[in-house]
mmCIF file of C-alpha atoms and ligand atoms in Angstrom:
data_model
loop_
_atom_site.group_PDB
_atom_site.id
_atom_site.type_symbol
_atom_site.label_atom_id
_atom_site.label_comp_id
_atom_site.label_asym_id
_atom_site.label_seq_id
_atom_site.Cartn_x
_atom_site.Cartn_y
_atom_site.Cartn_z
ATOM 1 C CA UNK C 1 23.812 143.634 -113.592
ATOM 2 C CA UNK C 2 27.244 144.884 -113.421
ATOM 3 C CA UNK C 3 28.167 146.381 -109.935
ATOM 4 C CA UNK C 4 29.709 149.299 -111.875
ATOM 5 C CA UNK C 5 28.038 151.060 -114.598
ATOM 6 C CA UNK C 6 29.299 153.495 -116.856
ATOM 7 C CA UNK C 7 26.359 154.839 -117.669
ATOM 8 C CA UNK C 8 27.088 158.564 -116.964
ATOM 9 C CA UNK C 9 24.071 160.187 -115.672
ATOM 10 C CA UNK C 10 25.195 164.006 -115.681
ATOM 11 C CA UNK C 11 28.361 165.613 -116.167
ATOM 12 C CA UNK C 12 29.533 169.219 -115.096
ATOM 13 C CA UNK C 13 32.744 171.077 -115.041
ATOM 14 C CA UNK C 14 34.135 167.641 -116.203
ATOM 15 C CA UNK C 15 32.756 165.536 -112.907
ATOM 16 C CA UNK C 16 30.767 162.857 -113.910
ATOM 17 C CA UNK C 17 27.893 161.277 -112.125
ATOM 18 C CA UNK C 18 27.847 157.724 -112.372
ATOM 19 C CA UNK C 19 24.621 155.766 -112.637
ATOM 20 C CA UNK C 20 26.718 152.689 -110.030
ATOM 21 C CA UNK C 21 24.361 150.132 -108.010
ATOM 22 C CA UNK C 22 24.508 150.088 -104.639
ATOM 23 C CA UNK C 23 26.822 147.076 -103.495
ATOM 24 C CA UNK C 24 24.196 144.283 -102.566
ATOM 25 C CA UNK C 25 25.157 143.591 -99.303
ATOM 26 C CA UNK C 26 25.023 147.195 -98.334
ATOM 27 C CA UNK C 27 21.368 147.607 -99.485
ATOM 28 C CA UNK C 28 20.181 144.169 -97.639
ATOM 29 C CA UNK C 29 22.242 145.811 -94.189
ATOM 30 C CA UNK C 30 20.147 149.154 -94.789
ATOM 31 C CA UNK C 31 16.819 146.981 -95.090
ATOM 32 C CA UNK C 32 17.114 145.386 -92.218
ATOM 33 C CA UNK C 33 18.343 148.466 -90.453
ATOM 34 C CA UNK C 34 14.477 150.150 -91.402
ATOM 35 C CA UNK C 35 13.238 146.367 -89.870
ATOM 36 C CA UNK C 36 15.079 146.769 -86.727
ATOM 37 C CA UNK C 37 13.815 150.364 -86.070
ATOM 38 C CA UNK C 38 10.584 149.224 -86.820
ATOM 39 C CA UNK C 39 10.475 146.463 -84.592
ATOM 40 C CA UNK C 40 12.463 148.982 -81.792
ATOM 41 C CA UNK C 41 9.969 150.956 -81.934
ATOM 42 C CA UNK C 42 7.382 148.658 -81.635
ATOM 43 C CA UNK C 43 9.054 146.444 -78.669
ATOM 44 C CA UNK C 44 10.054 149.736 -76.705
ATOM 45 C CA UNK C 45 8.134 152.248 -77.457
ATOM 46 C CA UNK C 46 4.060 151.191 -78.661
ATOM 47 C CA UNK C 47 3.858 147.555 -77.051
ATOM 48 C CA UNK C 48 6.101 147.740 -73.943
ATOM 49 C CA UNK C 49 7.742 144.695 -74.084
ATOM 50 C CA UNK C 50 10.703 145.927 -73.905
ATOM 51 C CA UNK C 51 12.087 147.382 -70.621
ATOM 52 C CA UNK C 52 14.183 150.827 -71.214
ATOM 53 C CA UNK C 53 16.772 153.009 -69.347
ATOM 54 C CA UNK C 54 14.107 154.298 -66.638
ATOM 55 C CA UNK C 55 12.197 150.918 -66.183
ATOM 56 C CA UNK C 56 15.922 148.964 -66.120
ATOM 57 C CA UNK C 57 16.385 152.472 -63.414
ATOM 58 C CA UNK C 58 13.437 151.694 -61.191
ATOM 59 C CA UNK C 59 13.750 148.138 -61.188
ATOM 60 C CA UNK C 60 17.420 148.250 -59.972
ATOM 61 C CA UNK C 61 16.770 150.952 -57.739
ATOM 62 C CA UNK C 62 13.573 149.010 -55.768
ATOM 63 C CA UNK C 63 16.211 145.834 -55.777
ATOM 64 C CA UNK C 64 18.378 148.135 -53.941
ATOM 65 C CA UNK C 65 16.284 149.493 -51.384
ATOM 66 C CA UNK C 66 15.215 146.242 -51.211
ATOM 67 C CA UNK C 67 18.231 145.019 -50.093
ATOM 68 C CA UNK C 68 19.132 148.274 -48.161
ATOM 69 C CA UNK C 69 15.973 147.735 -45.766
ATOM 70 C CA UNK C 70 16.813 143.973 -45.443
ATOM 71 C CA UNK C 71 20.638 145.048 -44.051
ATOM 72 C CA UNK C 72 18.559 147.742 -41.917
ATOM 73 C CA UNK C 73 16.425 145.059 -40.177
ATOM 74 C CA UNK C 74 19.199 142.505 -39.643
ATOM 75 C CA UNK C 75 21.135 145.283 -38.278
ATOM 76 C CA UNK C 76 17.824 146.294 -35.877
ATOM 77 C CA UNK C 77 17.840 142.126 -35.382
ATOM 78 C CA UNK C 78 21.384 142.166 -34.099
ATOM 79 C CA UNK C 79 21.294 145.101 -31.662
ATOM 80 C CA UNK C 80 20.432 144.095 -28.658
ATOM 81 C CA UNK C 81 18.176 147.174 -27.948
ATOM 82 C CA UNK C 82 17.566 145.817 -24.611
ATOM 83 C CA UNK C 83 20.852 146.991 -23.308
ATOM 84 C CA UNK C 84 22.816 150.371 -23.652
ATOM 85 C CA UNK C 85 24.884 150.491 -27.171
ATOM 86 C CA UNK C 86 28.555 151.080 -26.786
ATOM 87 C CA UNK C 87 28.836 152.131 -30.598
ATOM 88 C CA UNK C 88 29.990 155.529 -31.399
ATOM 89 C CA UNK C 89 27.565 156.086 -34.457
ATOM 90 C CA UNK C 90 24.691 154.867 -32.575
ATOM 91 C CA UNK C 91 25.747 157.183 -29.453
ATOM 92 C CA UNK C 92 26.610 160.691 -32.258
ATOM 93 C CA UNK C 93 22.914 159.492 -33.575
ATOM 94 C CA UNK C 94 21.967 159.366 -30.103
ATOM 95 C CA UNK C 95 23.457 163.108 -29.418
ATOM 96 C CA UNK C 96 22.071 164.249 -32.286
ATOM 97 C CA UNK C 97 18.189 162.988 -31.790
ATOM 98 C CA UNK C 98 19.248 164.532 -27.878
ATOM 99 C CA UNK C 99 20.479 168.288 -28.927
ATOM 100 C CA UNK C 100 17.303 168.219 -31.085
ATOM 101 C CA UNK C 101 14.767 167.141 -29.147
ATOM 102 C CA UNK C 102 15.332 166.333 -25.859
ATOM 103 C CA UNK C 103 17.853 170.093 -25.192
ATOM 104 C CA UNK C 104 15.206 172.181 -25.008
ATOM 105 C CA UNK C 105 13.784 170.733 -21.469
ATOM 106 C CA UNK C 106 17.089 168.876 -19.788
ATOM 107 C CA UNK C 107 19.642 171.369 -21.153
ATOM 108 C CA UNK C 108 22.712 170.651 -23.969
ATOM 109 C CA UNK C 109 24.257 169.224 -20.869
ATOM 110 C CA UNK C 110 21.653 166.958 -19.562
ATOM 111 C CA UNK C 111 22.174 168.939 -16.389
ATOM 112 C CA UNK C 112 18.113 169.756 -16.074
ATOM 113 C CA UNK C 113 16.057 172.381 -17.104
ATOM 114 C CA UNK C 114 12.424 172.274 -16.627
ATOM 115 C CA UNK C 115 13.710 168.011 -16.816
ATOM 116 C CA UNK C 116 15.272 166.813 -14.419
ATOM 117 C CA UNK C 117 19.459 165.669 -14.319
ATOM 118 C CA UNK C 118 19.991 163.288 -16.526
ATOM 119 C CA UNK C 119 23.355 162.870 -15.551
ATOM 120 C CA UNK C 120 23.441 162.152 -11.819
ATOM 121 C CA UNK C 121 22.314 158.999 -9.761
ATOM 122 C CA UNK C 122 18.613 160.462 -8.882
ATOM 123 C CA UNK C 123 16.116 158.907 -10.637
ATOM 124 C CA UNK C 124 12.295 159.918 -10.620
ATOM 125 C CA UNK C 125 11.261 156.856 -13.457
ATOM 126 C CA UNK C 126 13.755 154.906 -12.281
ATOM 127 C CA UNK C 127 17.485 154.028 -13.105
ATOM 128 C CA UNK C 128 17.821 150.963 -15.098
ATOM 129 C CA UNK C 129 17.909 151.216 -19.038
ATOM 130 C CA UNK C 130 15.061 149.765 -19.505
ATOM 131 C CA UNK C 131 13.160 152.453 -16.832
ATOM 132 C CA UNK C 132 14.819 154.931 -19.483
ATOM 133 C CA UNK C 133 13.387 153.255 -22.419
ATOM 134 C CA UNK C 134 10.132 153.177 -21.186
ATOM 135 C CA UNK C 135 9.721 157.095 -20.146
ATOM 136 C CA UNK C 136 11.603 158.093 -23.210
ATOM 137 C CA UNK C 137 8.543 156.317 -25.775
ATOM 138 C CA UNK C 138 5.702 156.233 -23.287
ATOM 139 C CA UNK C 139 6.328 160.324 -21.432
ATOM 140 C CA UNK C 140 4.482 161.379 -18.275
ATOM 141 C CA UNK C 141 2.450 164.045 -19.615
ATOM 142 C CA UNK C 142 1.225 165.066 -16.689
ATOM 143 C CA UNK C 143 4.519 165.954 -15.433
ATOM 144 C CA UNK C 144 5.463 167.956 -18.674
ATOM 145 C CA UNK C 145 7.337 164.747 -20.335
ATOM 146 C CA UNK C 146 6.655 164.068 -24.026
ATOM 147 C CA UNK C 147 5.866 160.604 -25.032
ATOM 148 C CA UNK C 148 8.446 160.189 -28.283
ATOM 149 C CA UNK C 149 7.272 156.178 -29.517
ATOM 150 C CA UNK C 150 5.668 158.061 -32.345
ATOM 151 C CA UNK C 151 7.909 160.234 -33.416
ATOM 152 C CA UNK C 152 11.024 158.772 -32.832
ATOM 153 C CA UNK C 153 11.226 155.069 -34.091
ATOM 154 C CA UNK C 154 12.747 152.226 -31.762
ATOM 155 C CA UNK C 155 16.029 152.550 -33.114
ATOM 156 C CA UNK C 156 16.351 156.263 -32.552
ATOM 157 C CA UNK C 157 14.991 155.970 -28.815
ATOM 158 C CA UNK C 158 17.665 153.257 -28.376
ATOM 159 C CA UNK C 159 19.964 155.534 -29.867
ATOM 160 C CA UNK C 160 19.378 158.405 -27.641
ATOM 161 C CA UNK C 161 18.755 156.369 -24.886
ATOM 162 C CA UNK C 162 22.234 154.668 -25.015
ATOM 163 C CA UNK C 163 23.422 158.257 -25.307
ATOM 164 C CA UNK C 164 21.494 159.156 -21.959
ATOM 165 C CA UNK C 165 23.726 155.977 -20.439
ATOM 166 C CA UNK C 166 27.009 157.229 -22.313
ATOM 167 C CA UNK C 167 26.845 160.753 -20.239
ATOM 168 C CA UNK C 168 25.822 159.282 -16.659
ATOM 169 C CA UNK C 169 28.197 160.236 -14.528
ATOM 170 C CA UNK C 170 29.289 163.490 -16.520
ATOM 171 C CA UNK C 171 29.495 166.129 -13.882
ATOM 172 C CA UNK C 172 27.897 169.178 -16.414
ATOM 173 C CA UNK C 173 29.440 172.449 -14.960
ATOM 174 C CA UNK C 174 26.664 174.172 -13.009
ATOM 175 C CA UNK C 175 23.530 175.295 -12.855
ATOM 176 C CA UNK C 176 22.940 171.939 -12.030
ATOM 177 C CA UNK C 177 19.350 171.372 -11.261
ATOM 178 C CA UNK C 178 18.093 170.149 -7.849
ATOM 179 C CA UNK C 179 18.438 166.343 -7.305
ATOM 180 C CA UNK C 180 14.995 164.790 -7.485
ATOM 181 C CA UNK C 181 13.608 161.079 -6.659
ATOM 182 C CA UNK C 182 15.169 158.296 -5.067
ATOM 183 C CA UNK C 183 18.717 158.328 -4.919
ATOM 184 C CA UNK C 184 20.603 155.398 -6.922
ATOM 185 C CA UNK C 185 24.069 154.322 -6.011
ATOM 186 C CA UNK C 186 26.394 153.680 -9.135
ATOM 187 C CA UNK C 187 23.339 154.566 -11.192
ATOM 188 C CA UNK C 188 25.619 157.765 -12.275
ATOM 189 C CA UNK C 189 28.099 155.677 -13.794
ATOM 190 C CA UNK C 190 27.781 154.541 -17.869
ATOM 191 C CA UNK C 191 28.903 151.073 -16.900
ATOM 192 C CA UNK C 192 26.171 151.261 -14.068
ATOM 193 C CA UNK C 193 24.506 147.479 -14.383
ATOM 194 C CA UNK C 194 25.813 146.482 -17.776
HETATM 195 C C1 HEC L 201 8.841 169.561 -22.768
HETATM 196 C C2 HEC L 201 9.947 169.247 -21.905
HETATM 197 C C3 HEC L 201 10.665 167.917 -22.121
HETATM 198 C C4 HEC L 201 11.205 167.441 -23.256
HETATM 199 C C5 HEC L 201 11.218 168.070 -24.651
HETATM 200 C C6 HEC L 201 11.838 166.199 -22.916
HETATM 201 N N1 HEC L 201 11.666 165.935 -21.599
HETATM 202 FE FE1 HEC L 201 12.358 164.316 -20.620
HETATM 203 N N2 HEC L 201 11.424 164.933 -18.924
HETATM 204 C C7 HEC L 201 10.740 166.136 -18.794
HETATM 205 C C8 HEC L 201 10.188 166.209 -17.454
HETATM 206 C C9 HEC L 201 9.391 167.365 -16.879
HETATM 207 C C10 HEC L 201 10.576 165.021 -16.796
HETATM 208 C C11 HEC L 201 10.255 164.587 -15.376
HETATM 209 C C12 HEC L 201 9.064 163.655 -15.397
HETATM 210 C C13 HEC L 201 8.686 163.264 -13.969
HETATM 211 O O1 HEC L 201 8.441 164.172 -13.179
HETATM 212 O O2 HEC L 201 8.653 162.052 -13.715
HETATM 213 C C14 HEC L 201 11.349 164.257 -17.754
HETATM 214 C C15 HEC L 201 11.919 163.025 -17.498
HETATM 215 C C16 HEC L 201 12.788 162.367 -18.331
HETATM 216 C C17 HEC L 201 13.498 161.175 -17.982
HETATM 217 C C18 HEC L 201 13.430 160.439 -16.660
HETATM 218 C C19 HEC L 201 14.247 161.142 -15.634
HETATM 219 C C20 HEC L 201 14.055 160.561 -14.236
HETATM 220 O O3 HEC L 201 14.587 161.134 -13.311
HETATM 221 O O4 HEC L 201 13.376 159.555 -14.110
HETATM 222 C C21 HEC L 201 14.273 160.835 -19.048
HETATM 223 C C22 HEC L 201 15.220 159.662 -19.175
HETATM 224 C C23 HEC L 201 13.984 161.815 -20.082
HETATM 225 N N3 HEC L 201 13.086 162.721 -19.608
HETATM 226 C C24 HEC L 201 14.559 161.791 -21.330
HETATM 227 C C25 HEC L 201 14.166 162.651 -22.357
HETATM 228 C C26 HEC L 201 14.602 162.498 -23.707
HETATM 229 C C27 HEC L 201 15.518 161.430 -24.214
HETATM 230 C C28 HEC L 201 13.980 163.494 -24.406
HETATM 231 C C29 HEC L 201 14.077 163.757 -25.865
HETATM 232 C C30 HEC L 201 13.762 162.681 -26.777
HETATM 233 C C31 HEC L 201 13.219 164.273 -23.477
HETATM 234 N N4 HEC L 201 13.334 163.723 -22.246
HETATM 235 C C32 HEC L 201 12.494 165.402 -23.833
HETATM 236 C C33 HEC L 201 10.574 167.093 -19.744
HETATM 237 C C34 HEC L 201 10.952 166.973 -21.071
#
């Protein structure tokens, strides 16, 4: 068959329609093209073998988080959460967690409320960090103090806690509230027993 044929198949206003072939090639490329989309369709779309744009989405986006909590717990594993933190984003996380939750009762100051000072070297739960700790997640409700271990996670007590240390010492302007429990010497100072 010749690839061009002559044969004119309609003529008008002297344009002429020519009966031509299409070029081989061309008609084997547009075959497989209705294969492919057939077998697209099929992989993607009706068998889900094939893993599209959202599935590709979720997977990398689990691998991520994945990886994200990992770096979270190594950083949790690396903090020593038994001593004060010295870092300034744990201590404006710390200040943050404090204006939010902990205001209300020992003042924006920490210079007491219906809570005690926070800030000077009487201590009713004791002084040491880990005496902080403890009445920060465990309260004394009896006394009007909220226990916080379940709604504040470890990290965020340790934050807030470490923000407690960072303000020891800080002389609020008064009203200052009434000293109460056992006096503490140093035990007003941030570097008290580091
Ligand atoms: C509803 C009021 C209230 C809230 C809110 C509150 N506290 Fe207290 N807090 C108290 C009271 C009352 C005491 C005194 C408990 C006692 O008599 O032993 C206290 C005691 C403490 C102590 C020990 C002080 C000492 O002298 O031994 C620390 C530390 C403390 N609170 C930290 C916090 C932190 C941190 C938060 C926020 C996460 C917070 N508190 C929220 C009322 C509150």
């Amino acid at each position: 068959m010749a690839e061009y044929d002559e044969t004119v198949v309609s003529e008008h206003d002297g344009i002429k329609e020519l009966d031509n072939q299409l070029p081989r090639w061309w008609v084997i490329l547009f075959q497989l093209s209705m294969v492919f989309a057939v077998v697209y369709m099929l992989w993607f779309h009706v068998l889900g073998f094939g893993q599209g744009q959202e599935g590709k989405y979720a997977d990398n986006k689990s691998r991520a988080e994945a990886a994200q909590a990992a770096r979270q717990s190594d950083l949790l594993a690396s903090m020593d959460l038994g001593s004060p933190s010295t870092l300034g984003e744990v201590l404006s996380e710390g200040s943050d967690i404090y204006q939010a939750n902990c205001a209300s009762c020992h003042h924006s100051t920490a210079r007491g409320l219906i809570g005690p000072n926070l800030t000077d070297a009487y201590w009713l739960n004791g002084s040491e960090f880990a005496d902080t700790m403890h009445i920060i997640a465990k309260g004394k409700l009896e006394k009007g103090m909220q226990a916080w271990e379940s709604s504040l996670s470890l990290r965020q007590r340790h934050a807030v806690a470490s923000y407690l240390y960072s303000i020891r010492g800080s002389n609020p302007p008064e009203p200052v509230r009434a000293p109460e429990g056992d006096l503490i010497e140093g035990s007003d100072s941030p570097t008290y027993n580091l």
